[in-house]
Amino acid sequence: MAEKPALSPGVVLAAVVVYALFILPMFVTVAASFTQTQTVQFPPRGFTLQWYGEILNDRELMDGMALSAAIALCAAAAASVLGTLGALYLARADGVRRELFQSLALAPLTIPHVLIGLAFLMTFSSLGLINAYGLALAHVVICVPYVMRSVLSILMAGDASLPRAAAVLGASPIRTLIHVTLPSVRPGIISGAVFAYLVSFNNVSISMFVSSPRTATLPVVIFNRIDYVPNPSIVAVAALMILATSLILLALDKAFALFRTMFG
Amino acid sequence: MSARRYRPDWAAVPVVAFLGVFFALPIAAALLAGFLKYDPIILVGREFTFANYVRFLTDWFYLRVFVDTLVIAVLVTAASVVIAYPVALHLHHVASSRTRTFLILIILLPVMVSYVVTAFAWVVILGRNGFVNQALMATGLLERPMALLSRPSGVVIVLIYTFAPFMVMNIYAALEAIDRSLLRAAAVLGATPRAAFWSVTVPMSLPGVLSGTLLVFALSLGAFVTPMIIGGNQVKTVPVMIYNFVSGVFDWPGAGAMAGLLLVLSYGCNYIISLIFHRRLAWLKNQR
């Protein structure tokens, strides 16, 4: 008996149409970045890598890229530490305190970003944090839930007998944590951190509120330039972001399972 | 036994401290500002008032924006279910894991890449100087470019593209979680594949539809980058208006009050949607 009955052709056709429509905008963006014309064109006329070269001469784009990379690195690192600690706590805690902790730590996922951004703008502007430091702090906040979920999913699926064995053999709780628990959740920390890096690098909704003209992340620079007649070098940057994000997603083992833990 | 009992309660301290100071307090401050008087010089005054809330809740102009935002969110969510279901079914049936990885990448890209890039890609296709307009003008069907994007339908289309992946992934996960023996039981009991689909697969996938619906609805309600890029200034939604209050007219208390209303609306809708689903899914809940 076939476990999965064959799909009806209608469903397959619908799915194929959706795949095609989903890849189309990404394809168009990458293709348009090769145009020889001075304005964005699809289908592209001719083929040139000139616009990728233009990025190198574009101070604002280069600064944005460097800033985004640095902030994403800091945010992913800090969120890995905080997220792992949070997961360790959640795996063992119970009762009201667990509920409270969970709603605080996961709130960045459920509160509208426009409110989070406004909140950062109001407090950070009075603290003089509308700069790279403020951006990094804001990004840590939105990244913590991702690492926490990623690590927690491994802790919950993990074997509880190993830490118990360590304890029976006389290891102190801290030794057990460092030598048994942490190594076992390392894959969760790594994939959570990579995911956090992607989220931070690509974020625009929070960054818009905390950016200043001198400290604008790459997505904010792109946002500010879309209003003007977009020049093909912006398309080239967008194409680079699409390609980089795809490569990282492909490199992430089981991107789907990870995505599922993040947004399930 | 001590390993089992050992609870690293200290691990919560740095997380609570950090999120308390850099997240909870700022959110509280922003919500509090909604109850303070607007001051043209220091922006947020010191006087307590309900005036901001009263203004938004009694002026038809603002209420209209709330209604429009809700309608957009409902349309995006409903369309996402329709689009996502066949895709989730297809992913569930793809045998080769390599093909599946590739297809999942296609679906995940719009949410993983910056929303700026996602929206910009659509500007290249449907914008004033975009591909579609140029093609239509080249064939002589159009004399002047049409505004395909800066209208609510354009915003809805691009929001579906941006958020439907969440729906696909939630439904797909629910399908993967279905116990195969249920389908076998249905077949043994004489159900045709079609009947088994409607009486087993669809009901068992509803929890995925619910979690996807909650997520997509909340995201559509709170989206502002996509509506701003796609809608120009033609499409007003609550988050876009909040952003204009913040950086256009610098009325921070107004922005705080409107963000408070958005938060209540978002959590309220979340509650209502779960209530409706859970009433229908009561039997499923008992099973788990």
Coordinates of C-alpha atoms in Angstrom, one line a residue:
Chain A
M1 CA 0.0 0.0 0.0
A2 CA 1.4 3.4 -1.0
E3 CA 1.9 5.4 2.2
K4 CA 1.7 8.6 0.3
P5 CA -1.1 8.6 -2.3
A6 CA 0.0 10.3 -5.5
L7 CA -0.8 14.0 -5.7
S8 CA -3.4 15.2 -8.1
P9 CA -1.9 17.0 -11.1
G10 CA -3.8 20.2 -10.1
V11 CA -1.9 20.4 -6.8
V12 CA 1.4 19.8 -8.5
L13 CA 0.7 22.4 -11.1
A14 CA -0.4 24.9 -8.4
A15 CA 2.8 24.2 -6.5
V16 CA 5.0 24.6 -9.5
V17 CA 3.4 28.0 -10.4
V18 CA 4.0 29.2 -6.8
Y19 CA 7.7 28.1 -7.0
A20 CA 8.1 29.9 -10.3
L21 CA 6.4 33.1 -8.9
F22 CA 8.6 32.9 -5.8
I23 CA 11.9 32.6 -7.6
L24 CA 11.0 35.2 -10.3
P25 CA 11.7 38.4 -8.3
M26 CA 15.0 37.0 -7.1
F27 CA 15.9 35.9 -10.6
V28 CA 14.9 39.3 -12.1
T29 CA 17.0 41.1 -9.5
V30 CA 20.1 39.1 -10.1
A31 CA 19.7 39.3 -13.9
A32 CA 19.0 43.0 -13.9
S33 CA 22.3 43.6 -12.1
F34 CA 24.2 42.6 -15.3
T35 CA 22.7 45.3 -17.5
Q36 CA 24.9 47.6 -19.5
T37 CA 22.3 50.4 -19.4
Q38 CA 22.5 53.3 -16.9
T39 CA 19.1 52.5 -15.5
V40 CA 17.7 49.3 -14.0
Q41 CA 16.6 47.1 -16.9
F42 CA 14.9 43.7 -17.2
P43 CA 15.6 41.9 -19.4
P44 CA 19.2 43.2 -19.1
R45 CA 20.8 44.7 -22.2
G46 CA 24.2 43.2 -22.7
F47 CA 26.3 41.8 -19.9
T48 CA 28.7 43.7 -17.6
L49 CA 30.0 43.4 -14.1
Q50 CA 30.5 47.1 -14.1
W51 CA 27.9 47.7 -11.4
Y52 CA 29.6 45.3 -9.0
G53 CA 32.7 47.4 -9.5
E54 CA 30.7 50.5 -8.8
I55 CA 29.9 49.2 -5.4
L56 CA 33.6 49.3 -4.5
N57 CA 33.6 53.0 -5.3
D58 CA 30.4 53.8 -3.5
R59 CA 31.5 54.9 0.0
E60 CA 28.0 54.8 1.5
L61 CA 27.4 51.2 0.3
M62 CA 30.8 50.0 1.4
D63 CA 30.4 51.6 4.8
G64 CA 26.9 50.2 5.2
M65 CA 28.2 46.7 4.3
A66 CA 31.1 46.9 6.8
L67 CA 28.8 48.2 9.5
S68 CA 26.1 45.6 8.9
A69 CA 28.7 42.8 9.0
A70 CA 30.3 44.1 12.2
I71 CA 26.9 44.6 13.9
A72 CA 25.7 41.2 12.8
L73 CA 28.8 39.6 14.1
C74 CA 28.5 41.3 17.5
A75 CA 24.8 40.6 17.7
A76 CA 25.2 37.0 16.8
A77 CA 28.0 36.5 19.4
A78 CA 26.2 38.3 22.2
A79 CA 22.9 36.6 21.4
S80 CA 24.6 33.2 21.4
V81 CA 25.7 33.7 25.0
L82 CA 22.4 35.1 26.2
G83 CA 20.3 32.7 24.2
T84 CA 22.2 29.7 25.4
L85 CA 21.9 30.8 29.0
G86 CA 18.2 31.4 28.5
A87 CA 17.7 27.9 27.0
L88 CA 19.6 26.3 29.9
Y89 CA 17.3 28.0 32.3
L90 CA 14.1 27.2 30.3
A91 CA 15.0 23.5 30.0
R92 CA 14.9 23.0 33.7
A93 CA 12.6 25.7 35.1
D94 CA 8.9 25.4 35.6
G95 CA 5.9 27.3 37.0
V96 CA 5.1 30.9 36.8
R97 CA 8.7 32.1 36.7
R98 CA 9.3 30.0 33.6
E99 CA 6.2 31.4 31.9
L100 CA 7.3 35.0 32.7
F101 CA 10.8 34.4 31.5
Q102 CA 9.6 32.9 28.3
S103 CA 7.2 35.7 27.5
L104 CA 10.0 38.2 28.1
A105 CA 12.6 36.4 26.0
L106 CA 10.3 35.6 23.1
A107 CA 8.4 39.0 23.1
P108 CA 10.8 40.4 20.5
L109 CA 9.2 37.9 18.1
T110 CA 5.6 38.9 18.7
I111 CA 5.7 42.7 19.4
P112 CA 5.3 44.7 16.2
H113 CA 8.7 45.9 15.0
V114 CA 7.4 49.4 14.6
L115 CA 6.8 49.5 18.4
I116 CA 10.2 48.0 19.2
G117 CA 11.9 50.5 16.8
L118 CA 10.0 53.4 18.4
A119 CA 10.9 52.2 21.9
F120 CA 14.6 52.0 20.9
L121 CA 14.5 55.5 19.3
M122 CA 12.9 57.1 22.3
T123 CA 15.3 55.6 24.9
F124 CA 18.5 55.4 22.9
S125 CA 18.2 59.0 21.7
S126 CA 18.1 60.2 25.3
L127 CA 21.1 58.0 26.1
G128 CA 23.1 59.1 23.1
L129 CA 23.0 55.6 21.6
I130 CA 21.8 56.5 18.1
N131 CA 25.0 55.0 16.7
A132 CA 26.7 51.7 16.0
Y133 CA 26.5 50.7 19.7
G134 CA 22.8 51.3 19.8
L135 CA 22.3 49.4 16.6
A136 CA 24.3 46.5 18.1
L137 CA 22.3 46.5 21.3
A138 CA 19.0 46.6 19.4
H139 CA 20.1 43.7 17.2
V140 CA 21.1 41.6 20.2
V141 CA 17.6 42.0 21.6
I142 CA 15.9 40.7 18.4
C143 CA 18.5 37.9 17.9
V144 CA 18.3 36.3 21.4
P145 CA 15.0 34.5 20.8
Y146 CA 16.4 32.7 17.7
V147 CA 19.5 31.3 19.5
M148 CA 17.4 30.4 22.5
R149 CA 14.9 28.4 20.5
S150 CA 17.6 26.7 18.5
V151 CA 19.5 25.6 21.7
L152 CA 16.3 24.7 23.6
S153 CA 15.1 22.4 20.8
I154 CA 18.4 20.4 21.2
L155 CA 18.2 20.4 25.0
M156 CA 14.6 19.1 24.9
A157 CA 15.4 16.4 22.4
G158 CA 18.7 15.5 24.1
D159 CA 19.4 12.5 26.3
A160 CA 19.1 13.4 30.0
S161 CA 21.0 10.4 31.2
L162 CA 24.4 11.7 30.1
P163 CA 24.4 14.7 32.6
R164 CA 23.0 12.3 35.2
A165 CA 25.8 9.8 34.6
A166 CA 28.3 12.6 34.9
A167 CA 26.8 13.6 38.3
V168 CA 26.7 10.0 39.5
L169 CA 30.4 9.8 38.6
G170 CA 31.0 12.7 40.9
A171 CA 31.1 15.7 38.5
S172 CA 30.0 19.0 40.0
P173 CA 27.0 20.7 38.3
I174 CA 29.3 23.3 36.8
R175 CA 31.7 20.7 35.5
T176 CA 28.7 18.7 34.0
L177 CA 27.5 21.9 32.4
I178 CA 30.9 22.7 30.8
H179 CA 32.0 19.2 29.8
V180 CA 28.7 17.5 29.0
T181 CA 25.8 19.8 28.4
L182 CA 27.5 22.6 26.4
P183 CA 29.3 20.3 24.0
S184 CA 26.1 18.4 23.3
V185 CA 24.2 21.6 22.4
R186 CA 27.0 23.1 20.3
P187 CA 25.2 22.4 16.9
G188 CA 22.2 24.3 18.3
I189 CA 24.4 27.2 19.3
I190 CA 26.1 27.3 15.9
S191 CA 23.0 27.1 13.8
G192 CA 21.2 29.6 16.1
A193 CA 24.1 32.0 15.8
V194 CA 24.3 31.7 11.9
F195 CA 20.5 32.3 11.8
A196 CA 20.9 35.3 14.1
Y197 CA 23.7 36.6 11.9
L198 CA 21.3 36.4 8.9
V199 CA 18.5 38.1 10.8
S200 CA 20.7 40.9 11.9
F201 CA 22.5 41.5 8.6
N202 CA 19.2 41.7 6.7
N203 CA 17.1 43.6 9.3
V204 CA 15.8 47.0 8.3
S205 CA 12.6 47.5 10.4
I206 CA 14.5 48.0 13.6
S207 CA 17.7 49.5 12.1
M208 CA 15.7 52.3 10.5
F209 CA 14.8 53.8 13.9
V210 CA 18.3 53.5 15.4
S211 CA 20.3 54.6 12.3
S212 CA 21.7 58.0 11.7
P213 CA 23.0 59.3 8.4
R214 CA 26.5 58.5 9.5
T215 CA 25.7 55.1 10.8
A216 CA 23.4 53.4 8.4
T217 CA 23.4 49.7 7.9
L218 CA 23.3 48.3 4.4
P219 CA 19.6 47.6 4.2
V220 CA 18.9 51.1 5.5
V221 CA 21.1 52.6 2.8
I222 CA 19.2 50.6 0.2
F223 CA 15.9 51.7 1.7
N224 CA 16.9 55.3 1.5
R225 CA 18.0 55.1 -2.1
I226 CA 15.0 53.3 -3.5
D227 CA 13.0 56.5 -3.5
Y228 CA 15.4 58.1 -6.0
V229 CA 15.8 56.7 -9.4
P230 CA 17.5 53.4 -8.5
N231 CA 20.9 52.9 -10.1
P232 CA 22.0 49.4 -11.2
S233 CA 24.6 49.3 -8.4
I234 CA 21.8 49.1 -5.9
V235 CA 20.5 46.1 -7.8
A236 CA 24.0 44.6 -7.7
V237 CA 24.0 45.0 -3.9
A238 CA 20.6 43.4 -3.7
A239 CA 21.8 40.6 -5.9
L240 CA 24.8 40.0 -3.7
M241 CA 22.5 39.9 -0.6
I242 CA 20.3 37.3 -2.3
L243 CA 23.3 35.2 -3.3
A244 CA 25.0 35.4 0.1
T245 CA 21.7 34.6 1.9
S246 CA 21.1 31.6 -0.3
L247 CA 24.6 30.2 0.2
I248 CA 24.3 30.5 4.0
L249 CA 20.9 28.9 4.0
L250 CA 22.2 26.0 1.9
A251 CA 25.3 25.6 4.1
L252 CA 23.0 25.5 7.2
D253 CA 22.3 21.9 7.8
K254 CA 18.6 21.3 7.7
A255 CA 17.5 24.9 7.1
F256 CA 13.9 23.9 7.3
A257 CA 14.1 22.2 10.6
L258 CA 15.8 25.3 12.0
F259 CA 13.3 27.6 10.4
R260 CA 10.6 25.5 12.0
T261 CA 12.1 25.8 15.5
M262 CA 12.3 29.5 15.0
F263 CA 8.8 30.2 13.7
G264 CA 6.8 27.2 14.7
Chain B
M1 CA 19.9 12.5 41.1
S2 CA 21.4 15.8 41.8
A3 CA 22.0 16.3 38.0
R4 CA 18.3 16.0 37.4
R5 CA 17.4 18.4 40.2
Y6 CA 20.2 20.9 39.3
R7 CA 18.5 23.9 38.0
P8 CA 20.7 26.6 36.7
D9 CA 18.5 29.5 37.9
W10 CA 21.5 31.8 37.7
A11 CA 21.4 31.4 33.9
A12 CA 18.3 33.5 33.8
V13 CA 19.9 36.5 35.5
P14 CA 22.0 37.9 32.6
V15 CA 19.1 37.4 30.1
V16 CA 16.5 39.1 32.3
A17 CA 18.9 41.9 33.2
F18 CA 19.8 42.6 29.6
L19 CA 16.3 42.3 28.1
G20 CA 14.8 44.1 31.1
V21 CA 17.0 47.1 30.6
F22 CA 17.3 47.2 26.8
F23 CA 14.0 45.8 25.8
A24 CA 11.2 45.8 28.5
L25 CA 12.0 49.3 29.8
P26 CA 12.2 50.9 26.3
I27 CA 8.9 49.3 25.4
A28 CA 7.3 50.5 28.6
A29 CA 8.6 54.0 28.0
A30 CA 7.2 54.1 24.5
L31 CA 3.8 52.9 25.7
L32 CA 3.9 55.3 28.5
A33 CA 4.7 58.2 26.1
G34 CA 1.3 57.4 24.5
F35 CA -0.3 58.8 27.7
L36 CA 1.8 61.9 27.8
K37 CA 1.2 65.3 26.2
Y38 CA 2.9 66.1 22.9
D39 CA 5.4 69.0 23.4
P40 CA 6.8 70.7 20.3
I41 CA 10.2 71.2 21.9
I42 CA 11.0 68.2 24.0
L43 CA 8.5 66.0 22.0
V44 CA 7.3 64.0 25.0
G45 CA 5.8 66.3 27.6
R46 CA 5.3 65.6 31.3
E47 CA 1.5 65.9 31.6
F48 CA -0.6 62.8 31.8
T49 CA -3.4 62.6 29.2
F50 CA -5.7 60.3 27.3
A51 CA -6.0 62.8 24.5
N52 CA -3.8 60.8 22.1
Y53 CA -6.0 57.8 22.4
V54 CA -9.2 59.8 22.3
R55 CA -8.0 61.5 19.1
F56 CA -7.3 58.2 17.3
L57 CA -10.4 56.5 18.5
T58 CA -12.8 59.3 17.6
D59 CA -11.5 60.5 14.3
W60 CA -12.8 58.6 11.4
F61 CA -9.6 59.4 9.4
Y62 CA -7.6 57.3 11.8
L63 CA -10.2 54.6 12.3
R64 CA -10.3 54.2 8.6
V65 CA -6.6 53.5 8.5
F66 CA -7.1 50.9 11.2
V67 CA -9.9 49.2 9.2
D68 CA -7.7 49.3 6.0
T69 CA -4.8 47.7 7.8
L70 CA -7.1 45.0 9.2
V71 CA -8.5 44.3 5.7
I72 CA -5.0 44.1 4.2
A73 CA -4.0 41.7 7.0
V74 CA -7.1 39.5 6.4
L75 CA -6.5 39.4 2.7
V76 CA -2.8 38.6 3.0
T77 CA -3.5 35.8 5.5
A78 CA -6.3 34.2 3.5
A79 CA -4.4 34.3 0.3
S80 CA -1.4 32.8 2.0
V81 CA -3.4 29.8 3.2
V82 CA -4.6 29.2 -0.4
I83 CA -1.2 29.6 -1.9
A84 CA 0.7 27.7 0.8
Y85 CA -1.4 24.6 1.1
P86 CA -0.6 23.1 -2.3
V87 CA 3.1 24.0 -1.9
A88 CA 3.2 22.3 1.6
L89 CA 1.5 19.2 0.2
H90 CA 3.9 19.1 -2.7
L91 CA 7.0 19.5 -0.4
H92 CA 5.5 16.7 1.8
H93 CA 5.4 14.4 -1.2
V94 CA 8.7 15.2 -2.9
A95 CA 10.8 12.1 -2.6
S96 CA 14.3 13.4 -3.3
S97 CA 15.7 15.3 -0.3
R98 CA 18.0 17.2 -2.6
T99 CA 15.0 18.6 -4.6
R100 CA 13.2 19.4 -1.4
T101 CA 16.2 21.4 0.0
F102 CA 16.3 23.4 -3.2
L103 CA 12.5 24.0 -3.2
I104 CA 12.6 25.0 0.4
L105 CA 15.3 27.5 -0.3
I106 CA 13.1 29.1 -3.0
I107 CA 10.3 29.4 -0.5
L108 CA 12.5 30.7 2.4
L109 CA 14.4 33.3 0.4
P110 CA 11.8 36.0 0.5
V111 CA 11.7 36.0 4.3
M112 CA 15.4 35.5 4.9
V113 CA 16.7 38.1 2.6
S114 CA 16.2 41.7 3.7
Y115 CA 12.6 42.9 3.2
V116 CA 14.1 45.9 1.4
V117 CA 15.6 43.5 -1.2
T118 CA 12.3 41.5 -1.4
A119 CA 10.3 44.7 -2.0
F120 CA 12.8 46.2 -4.3
A121 CA 12.7 43.1 -6.5
W122 CA 9.0 43.8 -7.1
V123 CA 9.8 47.4 -8.0
V124 CA 12.0 46.1 -10.7
I125 CA 9.2 44.0 -12.1
L126 CA 6.0 46.1 -11.5
G127 CA 7.4 49.6 -10.8
R128 CA 6.8 52.6 -13.0
N129 CA 9.9 51.8 -15.1
G130 CA 9.6 48.1 -14.3
F131 CA 9.7 45.2 -16.6
V132 CA 5.9 44.8 -17.0
N133 CA 5.3 48.5 -17.9
Q134 CA 8.2 48.5 -20.3
A135 CA 6.9 45.4 -22.0
L136 CA 3.4 46.7 -22.3
M137 CA 4.7 50.0 -23.7
A138 CA 7.0 48.3 -26.2
T139 CA 4.0 46.3 -27.6
G140 CA 2.0 49.5 -27.8
L141 CA -0.7 48.4 -25.4
L142 CA 0.2 51.3 -23.1
E143 CA 1.1 54.8 -23.8
R144 CA 2.2 55.8 -20.3
P145 CA 3.4 53.6 -17.5
M146 CA 0.7 52.4 -15.2
A147 CA 1.0 52.6 -11.4
L148 CA 0.8 48.9 -10.7
L149 CA 2.3 49.1 -7.2
S150 CA 1.4 52.2 -5.4
R151 CA -2.0 51.0 -4.5
P152 CA -3.4 48.6 -1.9
S153 CA -3.5 45.7 -4.2
G154 CA 0.2 46.0 -4.9
V155 CA 0.9 46.1 -1.2
V156 CA -1.2 43.0 -0.7
I157 CA 0.6 41.1 -3.5
V158 CA 4.1 41.9 -2.2
L159 CA 3.1 41.2 1.4
I160 CA 1.7 37.7 0.4
Y161 CA 5.1 37.1 -1.3
T162 CA 6.9 38.2 1.8
F163 CA 4.9 36.3 4.5
A164 CA 3.4 33.2 2.7
P165 CA 6.7 31.3 3.4
F166 CA 5.8 31.3 7.1
M167 CA 2.5 29.7 6.2
V168 CA 4.1 27.1 3.9
M169 CA 6.6 26.1 6.6
N170 CA 4.0 25.7 9.3
I171 CA 1.6 23.7 7.2
Y172 CA 4.4 21.5 5.9
A173 CA 5.6 20.8 9.4
A174 CA 2.1 19.8 10.4
L175 CA 1.8 17.5 7.4
E176 CA 5.1 15.8 8.3
A177 CA 3.9 15.3 11.8
I178 CA 0.8 13.3 10.8
D179 CA 0.9 9.7 11.9
R180 CA 1.0 7.6 8.7
S181 CA -0.9 4.8 10.4
L182 CA -4.0 7.0 10.4
L183 CA -4.0 7.1 6.6
R184 CA -3.4 3.4 6.4
A185 CA -6.3 2.9 8.8
A186 CA -8.5 5.0 6.6
A187 CA -7.5 3.0 3.5
V188 CA -8.1 -0.3 5.3
L189 CA -11.6 0.9 6.3
G190 CA -12.3 1.5 2.7
A191 CA -11.7 5.3 2.3
T192 CA -10.6 6.4 -1.2
P193 CA -7.4 8.4 -1.3
R194 CA -9.6 11.5 -1.8
A195 CA -11.8 10.7 1.2
A196 CA -8.7 10.0 3.3
F197 CA -7.3 13.3 2.3
W198 CA -10.4 15.2 3.4
S199 CA -11.1 13.3 6.5
V200 CA -7.5 12.7 7.8
T201 CA -4.9 14.9 6.1
V202 CA -6.8 18.2 6.1
P203 CA -8.1 18.1 9.7
M204 CA -4.7 16.9 11.0
S205 CA -3.0 19.8 9.2
L206 CA -5.2 22.4 10.8
P207 CA -2.8 23.1 13.8
G208 CA -0.2 24.1 11.2
V209 CA -2.8 26.4 9.5
L210 CA -3.5 27.9 12.8
S211 CA 0.1 28.7 13.8
G212 CA 0.8 29.9 10.2
T213 CA -2.3 32.1 10.4
L214 CA -1.3 33.7 13.7
L215 CA 2.1 34.4 12.4
V216 CA 1.2 35.8 9.0
F217 CA -1.7 37.9 10.4
A218 CA 0.5 39.5 13.1
L219 CA 3.3 40.2 10.6
S220 CA 0.9 41.7 8.1
L221 CA -0.6 43.9 10.7
G222 CA 2.8 45.1 11.8
A223 CA 4.5 45.4 8.4
F224 CA 5.7 48.8 7.5
V225 CA 8.9 48.5 5.3
T226 CA 7.1 46.7 2.5
P227 CA 4.0 49.1 2.5
M228 CA 6.3 52.1 2.5
I229 CA 8.4 50.9 -0.4
I230 CA 5.6 49.5 -2.4
G231 CA 2.8 51.9 -1.5
G232 CA 4.8 55.0 -1.8
N233 CA 2.7 57.5 0.2
Q234 CA -0.5 56.3 -1.4
V235 CA -1.3 53.4 0.9
K236 CA -1.7 54.2 4.6
T237 CA -1.5 51.5 7.2
V238 CA -1.2 51.8 10.9
P239 CA 2.6 51.0 11.1
V240 CA 3.3 53.4 8.2
M241 CA 1.4 56.1 10.0
I242 CA 3.3 55.4 13.2
Y243 CA 6.6 55.8 11.3
N244 CA 5.3 59.1 9.8
F245 CA 4.4 60.3 13.3
V246 CA 7.9 59.4 14.5
S247 CA 10.1 60.7 11.7
G248 CA 7.8 63.0 9.8
V249 CA 5.9 65.1 12.3
F250 CA 7.9 64.1 15.4
D251 CA 4.8 63.5 17.4
W252 CA 6.2 60.8 19.6
P253 CA 3.3 60.6 22.1
G254 CA 1.0 60.2 19.1
A255 CA 3.2 57.4 17.8
G256 CA 3.3 55.8 21.2
A257 CA -0.5 55.8 21.5
M258 CA -1.0 54.4 18.0
A259 CA 1.7 51.7 18.7
G260 CA -0.2 50.9 21.9
L261 CA -3.4 50.5 19.9
L262 CA -1.6 48.4 17.3
L263 CA -0.3 46.1 20.0
V264 CA -3.7 45.7 21.5
L265 CA -5.2 45.0 18.1
S266 CA -2.4 42.5 17.3
Y267 CA -2.7 40.5 20.5
G268 CA -6.5 40.8 20.4
C269 CA -6.8 39.3 17.0
N270 CA -4.3 36.6 17.9
Y271 CA -6.6 35.7 20.8
I272 CA -9.7 35.7 18.7
I273 CA -8.2 33.6 15.9
S274 CA -6.9 31.0 18.4
L275 CA -10.3 30.9 20.1
I276 CA -12.1 30.2 16.8
F277 CA -9.6 27.5 15.8
H278 CA -9.6 25.8 19.2
R279 CA -13.3 25.6 19.3
R280 CA -13.1 23.7 16.0
L281 CA -10.1 21.7 17.0
A282 CA -11.3 20.6 20.4
W283 CA -11.2 17.0 19.4
L284 CA -7.6 17.3 18.2
K285 CA -6.6 18.8 21.5
N286 CA -8.0 15.9 23.4
Q287 CA -5.9 13.5 21.3
R288 CA -2.6 15.1 22.2

